[in-house]
Coordinates of C-alpha atoms and ligand atoms in Angstrom, one line a residue:
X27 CA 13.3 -12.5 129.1
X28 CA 10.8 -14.6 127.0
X29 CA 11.4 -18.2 127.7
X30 CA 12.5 -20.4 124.5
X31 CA 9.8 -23.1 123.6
X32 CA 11.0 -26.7 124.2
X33 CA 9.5 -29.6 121.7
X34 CA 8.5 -30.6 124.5
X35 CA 6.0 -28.1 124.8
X36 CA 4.8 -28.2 120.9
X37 CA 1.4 -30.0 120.3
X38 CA 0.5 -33.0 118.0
X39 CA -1.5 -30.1 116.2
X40 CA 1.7 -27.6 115.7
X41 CA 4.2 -30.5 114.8
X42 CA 1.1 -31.5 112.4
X43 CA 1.5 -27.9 110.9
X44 CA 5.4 -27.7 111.0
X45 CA 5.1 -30.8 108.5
X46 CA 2.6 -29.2 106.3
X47 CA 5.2 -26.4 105.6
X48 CA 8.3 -28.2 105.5
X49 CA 6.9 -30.7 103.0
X50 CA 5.8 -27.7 100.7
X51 CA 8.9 -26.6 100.4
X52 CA 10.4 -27.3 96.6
X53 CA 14.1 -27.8 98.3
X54 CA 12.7 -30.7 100.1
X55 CA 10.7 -32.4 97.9
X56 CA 13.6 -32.2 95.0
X57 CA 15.4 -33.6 97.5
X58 CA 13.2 -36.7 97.4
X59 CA 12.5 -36.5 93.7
X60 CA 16.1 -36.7 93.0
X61 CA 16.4 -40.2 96.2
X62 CA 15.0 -42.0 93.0
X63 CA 16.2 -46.0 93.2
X64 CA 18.2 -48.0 91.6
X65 CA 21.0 -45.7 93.2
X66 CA 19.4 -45.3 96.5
X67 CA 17.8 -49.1 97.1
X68 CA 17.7 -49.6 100.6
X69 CA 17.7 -53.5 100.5
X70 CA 15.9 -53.9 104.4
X71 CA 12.3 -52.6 101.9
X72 CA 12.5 -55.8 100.3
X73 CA 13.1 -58.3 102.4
X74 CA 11.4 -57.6 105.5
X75 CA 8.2 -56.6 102.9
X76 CA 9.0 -59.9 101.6
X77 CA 9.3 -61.4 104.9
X78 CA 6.0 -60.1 106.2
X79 CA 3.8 -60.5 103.0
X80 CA 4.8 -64.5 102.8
X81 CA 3.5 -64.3 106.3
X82 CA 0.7 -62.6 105.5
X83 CA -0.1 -65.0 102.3
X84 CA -0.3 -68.3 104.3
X85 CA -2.9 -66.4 106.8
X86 CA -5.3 -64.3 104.2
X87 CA -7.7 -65.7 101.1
X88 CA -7.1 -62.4 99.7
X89 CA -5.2 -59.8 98.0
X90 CA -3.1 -58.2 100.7
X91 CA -4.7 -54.7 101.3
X92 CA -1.8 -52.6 102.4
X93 CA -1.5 -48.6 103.6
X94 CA 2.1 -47.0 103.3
X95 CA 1.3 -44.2 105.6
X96 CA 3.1 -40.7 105.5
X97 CA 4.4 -42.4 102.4
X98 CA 5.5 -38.9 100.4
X99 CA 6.9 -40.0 97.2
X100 CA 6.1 -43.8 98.2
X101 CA 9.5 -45.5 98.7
X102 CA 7.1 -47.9 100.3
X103 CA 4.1 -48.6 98.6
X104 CA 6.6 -48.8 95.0
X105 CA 8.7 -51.6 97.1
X106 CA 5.6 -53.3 98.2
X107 CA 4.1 -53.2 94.5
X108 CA 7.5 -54.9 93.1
X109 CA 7.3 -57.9 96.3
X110 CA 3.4 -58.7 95.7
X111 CA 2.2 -57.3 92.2
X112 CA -1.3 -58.2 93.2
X113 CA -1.3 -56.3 96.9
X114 CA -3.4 -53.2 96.9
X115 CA -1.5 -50.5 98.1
X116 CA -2.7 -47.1 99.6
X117 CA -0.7 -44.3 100.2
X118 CA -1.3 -41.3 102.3
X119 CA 0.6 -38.2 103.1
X120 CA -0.4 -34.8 103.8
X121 CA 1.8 -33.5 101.5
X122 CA 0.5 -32.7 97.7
X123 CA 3.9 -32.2 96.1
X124 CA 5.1 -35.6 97.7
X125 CA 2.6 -37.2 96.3
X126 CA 2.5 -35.8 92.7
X127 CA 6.3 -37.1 92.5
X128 CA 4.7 -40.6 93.5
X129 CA 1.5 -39.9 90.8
X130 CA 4.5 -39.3 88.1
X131 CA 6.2 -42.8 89.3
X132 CA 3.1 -44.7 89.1
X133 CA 1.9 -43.7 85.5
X134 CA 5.2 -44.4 84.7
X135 CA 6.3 -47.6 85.8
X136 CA 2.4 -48.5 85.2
X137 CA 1.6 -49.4 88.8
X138 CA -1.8 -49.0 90.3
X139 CA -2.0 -47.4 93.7
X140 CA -4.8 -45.1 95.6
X141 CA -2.9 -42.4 96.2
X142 CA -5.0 -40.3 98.9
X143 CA -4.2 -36.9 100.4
X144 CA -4.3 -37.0 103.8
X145 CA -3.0 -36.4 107.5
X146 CA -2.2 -39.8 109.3
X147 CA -4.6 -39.2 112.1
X148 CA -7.5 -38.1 109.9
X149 CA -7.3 -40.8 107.6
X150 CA -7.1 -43.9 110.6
X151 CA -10.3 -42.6 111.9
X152 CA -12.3 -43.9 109.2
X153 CA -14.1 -46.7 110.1
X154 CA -14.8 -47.9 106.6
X155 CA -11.2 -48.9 105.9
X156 CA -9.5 -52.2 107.2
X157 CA -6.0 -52.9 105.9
X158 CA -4.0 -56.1 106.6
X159 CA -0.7 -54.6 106.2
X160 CA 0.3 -50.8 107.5
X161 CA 3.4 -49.5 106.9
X162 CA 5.3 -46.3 108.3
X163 CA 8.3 -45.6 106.7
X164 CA 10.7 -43.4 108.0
X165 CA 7.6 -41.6 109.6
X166 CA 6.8 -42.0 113.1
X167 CA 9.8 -39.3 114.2
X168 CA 7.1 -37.0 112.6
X169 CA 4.7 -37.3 115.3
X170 CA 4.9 -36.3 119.1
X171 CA 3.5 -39.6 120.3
X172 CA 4.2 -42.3 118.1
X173 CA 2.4 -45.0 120.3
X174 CA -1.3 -42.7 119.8
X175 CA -0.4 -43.5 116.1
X176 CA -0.2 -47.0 116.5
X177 CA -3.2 -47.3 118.4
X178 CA -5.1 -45.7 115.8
X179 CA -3.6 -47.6 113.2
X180 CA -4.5 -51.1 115.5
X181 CA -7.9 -49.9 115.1
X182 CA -8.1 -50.5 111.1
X183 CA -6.1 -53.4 111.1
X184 CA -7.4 -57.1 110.1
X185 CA -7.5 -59.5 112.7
X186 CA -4.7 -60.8 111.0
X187 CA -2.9 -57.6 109.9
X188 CA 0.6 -57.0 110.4
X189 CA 2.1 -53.0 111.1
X190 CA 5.7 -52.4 109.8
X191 CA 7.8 -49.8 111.2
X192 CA 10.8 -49.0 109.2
X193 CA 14.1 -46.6 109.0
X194 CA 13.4 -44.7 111.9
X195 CA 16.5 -43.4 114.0
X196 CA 17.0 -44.8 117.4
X197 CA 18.9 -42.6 120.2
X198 CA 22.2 -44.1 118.8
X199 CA 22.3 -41.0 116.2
X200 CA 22.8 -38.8 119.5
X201 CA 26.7 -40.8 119.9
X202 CA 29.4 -39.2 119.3
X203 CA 30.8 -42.0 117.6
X204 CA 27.6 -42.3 115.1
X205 CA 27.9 -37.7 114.3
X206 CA 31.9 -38.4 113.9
X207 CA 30.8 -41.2 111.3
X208 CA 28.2 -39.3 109.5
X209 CA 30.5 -36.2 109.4
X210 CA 33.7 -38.5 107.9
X211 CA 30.8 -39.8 105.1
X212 CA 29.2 -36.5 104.1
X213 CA 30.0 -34.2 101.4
X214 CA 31.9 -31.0 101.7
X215 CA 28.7 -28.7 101.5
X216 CA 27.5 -31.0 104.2
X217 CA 30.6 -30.7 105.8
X218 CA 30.7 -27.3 106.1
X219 CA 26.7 -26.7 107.4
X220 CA 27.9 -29.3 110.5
X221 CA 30.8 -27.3 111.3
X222 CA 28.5 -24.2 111.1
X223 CA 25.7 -25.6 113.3
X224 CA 28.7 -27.0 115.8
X225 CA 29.5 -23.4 115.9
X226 CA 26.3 -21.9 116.8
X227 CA 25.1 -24.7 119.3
X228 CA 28.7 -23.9 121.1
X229 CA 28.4 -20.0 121.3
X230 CA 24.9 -19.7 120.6
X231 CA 21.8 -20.5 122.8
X232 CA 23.7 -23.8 124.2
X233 CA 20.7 -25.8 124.1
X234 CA 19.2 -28.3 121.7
X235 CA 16.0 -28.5 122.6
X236 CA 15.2 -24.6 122.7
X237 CA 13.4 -23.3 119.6
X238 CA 16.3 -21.1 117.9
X239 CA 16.7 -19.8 114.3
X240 CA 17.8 -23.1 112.7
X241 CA 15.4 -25.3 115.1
X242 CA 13.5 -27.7 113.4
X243 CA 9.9 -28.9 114.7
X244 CA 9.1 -31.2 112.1
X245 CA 12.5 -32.6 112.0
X246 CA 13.7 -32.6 115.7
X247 CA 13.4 -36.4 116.4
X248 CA 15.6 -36.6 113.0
X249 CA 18.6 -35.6 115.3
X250 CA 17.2 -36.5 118.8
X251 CA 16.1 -40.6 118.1
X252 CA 13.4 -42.3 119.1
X253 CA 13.7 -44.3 122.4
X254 CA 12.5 -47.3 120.5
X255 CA 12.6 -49.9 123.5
X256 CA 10.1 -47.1 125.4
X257 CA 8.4 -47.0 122.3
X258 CA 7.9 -51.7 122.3
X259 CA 7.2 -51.4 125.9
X260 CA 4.3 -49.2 124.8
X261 CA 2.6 -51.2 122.6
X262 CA 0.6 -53.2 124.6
X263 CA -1.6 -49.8 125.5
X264 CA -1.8 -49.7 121.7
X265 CA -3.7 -53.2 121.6
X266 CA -0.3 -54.5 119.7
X267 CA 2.7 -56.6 120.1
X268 CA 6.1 -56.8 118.7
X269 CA 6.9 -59.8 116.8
X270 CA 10.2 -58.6 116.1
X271 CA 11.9 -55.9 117.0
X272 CA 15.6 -55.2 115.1
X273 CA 17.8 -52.1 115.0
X274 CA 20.1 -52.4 111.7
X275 CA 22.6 -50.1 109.9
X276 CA 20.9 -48.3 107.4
X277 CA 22.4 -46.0 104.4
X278 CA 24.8 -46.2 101.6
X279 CA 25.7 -50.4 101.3
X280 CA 29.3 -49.5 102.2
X281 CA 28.1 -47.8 105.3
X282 CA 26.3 -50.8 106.1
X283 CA 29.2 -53.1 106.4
X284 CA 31.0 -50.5 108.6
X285 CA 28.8 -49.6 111.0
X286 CA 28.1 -53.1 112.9
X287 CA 31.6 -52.8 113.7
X288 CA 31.1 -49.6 115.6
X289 CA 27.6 -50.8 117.4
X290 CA 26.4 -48.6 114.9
X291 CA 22.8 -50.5 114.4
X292 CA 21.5 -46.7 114.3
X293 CA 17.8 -47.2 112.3
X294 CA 15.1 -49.8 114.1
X295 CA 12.5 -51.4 112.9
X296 CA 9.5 -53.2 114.5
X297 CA 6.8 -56.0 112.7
X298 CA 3.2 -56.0 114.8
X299 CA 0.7 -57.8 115.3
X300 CA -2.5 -57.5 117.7
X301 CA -2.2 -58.4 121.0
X302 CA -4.2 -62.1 121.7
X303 CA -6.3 -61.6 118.7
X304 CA -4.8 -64.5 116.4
X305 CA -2.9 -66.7 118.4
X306 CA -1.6 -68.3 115.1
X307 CA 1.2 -66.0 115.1
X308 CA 2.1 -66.6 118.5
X309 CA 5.1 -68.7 117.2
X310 CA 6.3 -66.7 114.5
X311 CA 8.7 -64.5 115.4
X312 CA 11.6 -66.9 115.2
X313 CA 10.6 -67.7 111.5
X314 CA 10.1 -64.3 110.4
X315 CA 13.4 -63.2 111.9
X316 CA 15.6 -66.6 110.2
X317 CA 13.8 -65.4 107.2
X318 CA 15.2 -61.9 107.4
X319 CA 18.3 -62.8 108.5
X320 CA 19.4 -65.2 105.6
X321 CA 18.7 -62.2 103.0
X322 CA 20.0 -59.0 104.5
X323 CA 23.9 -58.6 103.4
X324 CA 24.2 -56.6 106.8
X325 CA 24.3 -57.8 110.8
X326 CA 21.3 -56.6 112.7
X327 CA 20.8 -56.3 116.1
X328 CA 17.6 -58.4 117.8
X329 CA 16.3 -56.1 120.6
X330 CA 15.1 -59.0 123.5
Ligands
SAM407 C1 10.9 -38.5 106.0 S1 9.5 -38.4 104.9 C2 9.3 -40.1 104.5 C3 8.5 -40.4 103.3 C4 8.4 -41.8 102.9 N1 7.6 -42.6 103.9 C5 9.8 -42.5 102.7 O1 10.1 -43.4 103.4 O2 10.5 -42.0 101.9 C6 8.2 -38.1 105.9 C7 6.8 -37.9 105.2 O3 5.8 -37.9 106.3 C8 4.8 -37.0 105.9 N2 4.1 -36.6 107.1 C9 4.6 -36.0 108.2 N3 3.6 -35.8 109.1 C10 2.5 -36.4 108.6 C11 1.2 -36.6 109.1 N4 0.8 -36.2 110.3 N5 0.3 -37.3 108.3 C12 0.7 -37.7 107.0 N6 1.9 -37.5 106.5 C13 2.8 -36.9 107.3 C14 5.6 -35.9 105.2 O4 4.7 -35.1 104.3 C15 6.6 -36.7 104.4 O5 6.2 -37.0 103.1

């Protein structure tokens, strides 16, 4: 019997490759050409982009040069534009159709951003570009080693320049208690695909990780979490550290209020800096995090 692949046992190359095709796809990138704001406004954009760009103004002379990487239709770089008119954004995906959505947006709303087509990895190994603000939203679950990523993205970062991670799922999304949530919210077509999935995970091959007919490369840390706290204590090989770290309860503003109640902080977020290279920033973290504090409507969690 031929043994079932693991994601585990997929490379950086064929998760690389999985994304390329998913993010083809015209069902998925409706799907993000229909998440258009204001019904969908996740309000943590804004204020920790706030947050961090005040920062970020008290330390530069200049414009704030910002990259929201694996951006797609640039939920990002659009929140970043409406915080700091005068930051210049890049954004870079690898996917064409993403990014056409985000070309429509711009001419549209009449907001300048580089929009570049790209694969994260390929586009941090150019030299030429230094950025004082990088931004992954909702992306490093994309990639087998998230910490290799933000090593390269150290390297193009200004000696002053900040890295934002933001909505990415933590292993909390594995809980029972967070899937019995998520099922009592969803719709009924949503509903029903659970139930089916339930279903075939039960009598089917009985394991997650092996590579069946609905298993997902591009998508498996969607379902599985990132171990976020292994991913902080990381970041010192990356030449980084975590000025704040913060797992919150991101979705629907409703949700929002709920879920702190259930220990429910299910998305995390981390703001970096390089490790000892501008000791200015050394006492910052309390600052940024009162800052981000007074304007979120929701309770976050502060990972020590
Ligand atoms: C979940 S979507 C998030 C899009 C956007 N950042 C947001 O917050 O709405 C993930 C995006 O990552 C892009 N992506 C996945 N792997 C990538 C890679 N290796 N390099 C560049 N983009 C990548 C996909 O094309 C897709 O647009």
């Amino acid at each position: 019997m031929n043994k079932v692949k693991t994601w585990a046992e997929y490379s950086e190359e064929e998760i690389l490759k999985a994304n390329i095709e998913k993010y083809d796809k015209e069902d998925i990138v409706k799907f993000y050409e229909d998440f258009e704001e204001p019904k969908y406004t996740y309000i943590e954009y804004s204020v920790i982009f706030d947050a961090v760009l005040n920062f970020l103004h008290n330390h530069l002379q200049n414009p704030v040069r910002a990259a929201d990487m694996c951006g797609g239709a640039g939920k990002a770089a659009f929140v970043l534009k409406s915080c700091d008119p005068n930051c210049e954004v890049t954004l870079v995906d690898l996917a064409d159709k993403m990014l056409d959505i985000a070309r429509r947006r711009a001419e549209k709303e009449q907001v300048s951003c580089r929009i570049l087509l790209k694969d994260a990895f390929s586009f941090l190994e150019d030299e030429s570009e230094e950025f004082d603000l990088i931004v992954f939203s909702s992306a490093l679950h994309h990639f087998k080693d998230p910490t290799a990523l933000l090593a390269a993205a150290a390297k193009r970062l200004s000696p002053q320049g900040m890295i934002i991670s933001i909505a990415d799922p933590n292993t909390i999304i594995k809980s029972k208690r967070f899937r019995f949530l998520q099922f009592t919210a969803a719709n009924s077509q949503h509903k029903k695909a659970t139930i089916k999935n339930s279903f075939s995970r039960l009598f089917g091959s009985g394991s997650e990780a092996a590579a069946g007919e609905d298993f997902d490369v591009a998508e498996y840390q969607t379902y599985t979490g990132i171990n976020d706290i292994h991913l902080r204590n990381g970041l010192e090989k990356a030449g980084l550290s975590a000025l704040l770290h913060m797992r919150y309860p991101a979705g629907e503003p409703y949700m929002t209020k709920i879920m702190p109640w259930l220990g429910l902080y299910w998305a995390f977020s981390i703001v970096m800096c390089h490790k000892d290279k501008y000791p200015e920033y050394n006492n910052s973290s309390a600052l940024l995090l009162n800052e981000i504090k007074k304007n979120l409507p929701y309770k976050i969690r502060v990972m020590p």
